[in-house]
Amino acid sequence: ANWTFLAWGTYHALLFLPLILLGANRKYTNQVAEGRLLPTWKETFQILCTFLLAVFGWIIFRATGMPSLFHYLEGMLQWGTLRASYRFFLPNFNLVYPTNLFIIIMLVCEWLSRDKEHTLKDMQNVRIFHSRIVRVIIYGIFLFAIIALRGGAVDFIYFQF
């Protein structure tokens, strides 16, 4: 195994250990925005922090070695890179592109049924989903979109082992 895996494990231990030692690891186990359509500002901030910490962990996990990890981080944290990525990604996001539209539809469906076990099955209270045929057609569209819009070959994340 690589040194980056030790760094990755240490990173996660540093994130979890304070919560475990303080007994706060089971403090927030309820749903986000429970009983509301949107989360509060505090919940939104917590979601973004968790996402950024997880992404940083993925960078550590994916790096081929410690020098490449530091190279990635150095490149990511330079002001020019941040400015260029802002200009590069936001204007090029096309809502009509099938993959982006599919992702947005899935995110909305998952958010609306975040407190349910199965997204479309549990949305039977919505009139359009009363019919089993409609649900089967929607699942068929999702399956077709997943197959038709899949990307090219990608290295398996555990290839370094």
Short mmCIF file of C-alpha atoms in Angstrom, two decimals:
data_model
loop_
_atom_site.label_atom_id
_atom_site.label_comp_id
_atom_site.label_asym_id
_atom_site.label_seq_id
_atom_site.Cartn_x
_atom_site.Cartn_y
_atom_site.Cartn_z
CA ALA A 1 0.00 0.00 0.00
CA ASN A 2 0.98 3.61 -0.54
CA TRP A 3 1.73 6.31 2.04
CA THR A 4 -1.34 8.16 0.81
CA PHE A 5 -3.55 5.42 2.28
CA LEU A 6 -1.95 5.98 5.69
CA ALA A 7 -2.53 9.73 5.23
CA TRP A 8 -6.13 9.03 4.21
CA GLY A 9 -6.76 6.87 7.30
CA THR A 10 -5.12 9.46 9.55
CA TYR A 11 -7.23 12.20 7.99
CA HIS A 12 -10.44 10.28 8.69
CA ALA A 13 -9.32 9.47 12.22
CA LEU A 14 -8.69 13.17 12.84
CA LEU A 15 -12.21 13.95 11.61
CA PHE A 16 -13.97 11.25 13.62
CA LEU A 17 -11.91 10.99 16.79
CA PRO A 18 -13.01 14.30 18.38
CA LEU A 19 -16.68 13.43 17.81
CA ILE A 20 -16.25 9.97 19.32
CA LEU A 21 -14.26 11.23 22.32
CA LEU A 22 -16.83 13.96 23.03
CA GLY A 23 -19.76 11.58 22.51
CA ALA A 24 -21.13 13.82 19.77
CA ASN A 25 -20.96 11.29 16.95
CA ARG A 26 -24.66 10.40 17.36
CA LYS A 27 -25.87 13.93 18.03
CA TYR A 28 -27.27 14.79 14.59
CA THR A 29 -28.86 11.63 13.23
CA ASN A 30 -32.19 13.15 12.16
CA GLN A 31 -33.13 14.15 8.61
CA VAL A 32 -31.81 17.33 7.08
CA ALA A 33 -34.62 19.90 6.76
CA GLU A 34 -37.01 17.58 8.57
CA GLY A 35 -40.54 18.85 8.00
CA ARG A 36 -39.30 21.62 5.69
CA LEU A 37 -38.65 21.87 1.96
CA LEU A 38 -35.24 23.54 2.29
CA PRO A 39 -32.49 23.25 4.91
CA THR A 40 -31.62 26.11 7.24
CA TRP A 41 -28.46 28.17 6.65
CA LYS A 42 -26.73 26.20 9.39
CA GLU A 43 -27.69 22.86 7.79
CA THR A 44 -26.59 24.15 4.38
CA PHE A 45 -23.22 25.16 5.84
CA GLN A 46 -22.87 21.74 7.49
CA ILE A 47 -23.73 19.96 4.22
CA LEU A 48 -21.12 22.00 2.32
CA CYS A 49 -18.46 21.40 4.99
CA THR A 50 -19.11 17.66 4.96
CA PHE A 51 -18.96 17.60 1.17
CA LEU A 52 -15.69 19.55 1.04
CA LEU A 53 -14.09 17.38 3.74
CA ALA A 54 -15.16 14.22 1.87
CA VAL A 55 -13.81 15.55 -1.45
CA PHE A 56 -10.50 16.39 0.22
CA GLY A 57 -10.39 12.81 1.53
CA TRP A 58 -11.01 11.47 -1.97
CA ILE A 59 -8.08 13.52 -3.24
CA ILE A 60 -5.82 11.97 -0.61
CA PHE A 61 -7.15 8.50 -1.46
CA ARG A 62 -6.74 8.91 -5.22
CA ALA A 63 -3.24 10.44 -5.24
CA THR A 64 -0.55 8.09 -6.55
CA GLY A 65 1.95 9.25 -3.91
CA MET A 66 2.66 11.98 -1.41
CA PRO A 67 4.45 14.22 -3.98
CA SER A 68 1.46 14.02 -6.34
CA LEU A 69 -0.90 14.73 -3.43
CA PHE A 70 0.99 17.92 -2.59
CA HIS A 71 1.10 18.82 -6.29
CA TYR A 72 -2.72 18.40 -6.57
CA LEU A 73 -3.33 20.47 -3.46
CA GLU A 74 -0.90 23.18 -4.54
CA GLY A 75 -2.60 23.42 -7.93
CA MET A 76 -6.08 23.47 -6.42
CA LEU A 77 -5.37 26.18 -3.87
CA GLN A 78 -3.69 28.71 -6.17
CA TRP A 79 -5.77 31.81 -6.78
CA GLY A 80 -5.35 31.56 -10.55
CA THR A 81 -6.67 27.98 -10.53
CA LEU A 82 -9.69 28.93 -8.45
CA ARG A 83 -10.46 31.88 -10.72
CA ALA A 84 -9.97 29.82 -13.88
CA SER A 85 -12.13 26.95 -12.62
CA TYR A 86 -14.92 29.39 -11.75
CA ARG A 87 -14.87 30.81 -15.29
CA PHE A 88 -14.44 27.37 -16.86
CA PHE A 89 -17.19 25.40 -15.14
CA LEU A 90 -20.09 27.75 -14.47
CA PRO A 91 -20.62 29.28 -17.93
CA ASN A 92 -20.28 25.86 -19.59
CA PHE A 93 -22.96 24.15 -17.51
CA ASN A 94 -25.73 23.39 -19.98
CA LEU A 95 -29.02 22.50 -18.29
CA VAL A 96 -30.43 20.97 -21.48
CA TYR A 97 -27.54 18.50 -21.92
CA PRO A 98 -29.12 15.08 -21.17
CA THR A 99 -26.61 14.05 -18.51
CA ASN A 100 -26.96 17.32 -16.58
CA LEU A 101 -30.74 17.25 -16.85
CA PHE A 102 -30.80 13.63 -15.65
CA ILE A 103 -28.59 14.50 -12.66
CA ILE A 104 -30.83 17.43 -11.71
CA ILE A 105 -34.00 15.30 -11.99
CA MET A 106 -32.46 12.58 -9.82
CA LEU A 107 -31.28 15.10 -7.22
CA VAL A 108 -34.75 16.67 -7.01
CA CYS A 109 -36.44 13.25 -6.72
CA GLU A 110 -34.01 12.13 -4.03
CA TRP A 111 -34.34 15.38 -2.09
CA LEU A 112 -38.13 15.31 -2.15
CA SER A 113 -38.19 11.73 -0.88
CA ARG A 114 -35.16 11.91 1.43
CA ASP A 115 -37.17 10.56 4.36
CA LYS A 116 -38.52 7.56 2.45
CA GLU A 117 -36.96 4.18 1.73
CA HIS A 118 -37.62 4.10 -2.04
CA THR A 119 -37.94 7.25 -4.12
CA LEU A 120 -40.66 6.57 -6.70
CA LYS A 121 -42.46 3.76 -4.89
CA ASP A 122 -42.98 5.95 -1.85
CA MET A 123 -44.14 8.90 -3.97
CA GLN A 124 -47.49 7.19 -4.60
CA ASN A 125 -49.20 10.06 -2.79
CA VAL A 126 -48.41 12.20 -5.82
CA ARG A 127 -51.21 11.64 -8.31
CA ILE A 128 -49.03 10.86 -11.34
CA PHE A 129 -47.27 8.04 -9.47
CA HIS A 130 -50.48 6.22 -8.52
CA SER A 131 -50.17 4.04 -11.59
CA ARG A 132 -47.63 1.24 -11.46
CA ILE A 133 -47.19 1.55 -15.24
CA VAL A 134 -46.07 5.18 -14.87
CA ARG A 135 -43.51 4.18 -12.24
CA VAL A 136 -42.22 1.32 -14.41
CA ILE A 137 -41.91 3.69 -17.39
CA ILE A 138 -39.97 6.22 -15.28
CA TYR A 139 -37.63 3.52 -13.99
CA GLY A 140 -37.20 2.34 -17.59
CA ILE A 141 -36.28 5.86 -18.67
CA PHE A 142 -33.77 6.08 -15.82
CA LEU A 143 -32.27 2.71 -16.77
CA PHE A 144 -32.05 3.73 -20.42
CA ALA A 145 -30.43 7.05 -19.47
CA ILE A 146 -27.87 5.31 -17.27
CA ILE A 147 -26.92 2.93 -20.08
CA ALA A 148 -27.08 5.46 -22.92
CA LEU A 149 -25.30 8.29 -21.11
CA ARG A 150 -22.56 6.30 -19.44
CA GLY A 151 -19.07 7.62 -19.85
CA GLY A 152 -15.99 5.95 -21.21
CA ALA A 153 -13.70 3.54 -19.41
CA VAL A 154 -12.54 4.77 -16.02
CA ASP A 155 -9.84 3.28 -13.82
CA PHE A 156 -11.23 1.34 -10.92
CA ILE A 157 -10.53 3.39 -7.78
CA TYR A 158 -8.73 0.51 -6.04
CA PHE A 159 -6.34 -0.05 -8.95
CA GLN A 160 -3.41 1.00 -6.74
CA PHE A 161 -3.70 -2.15 -4.62
#
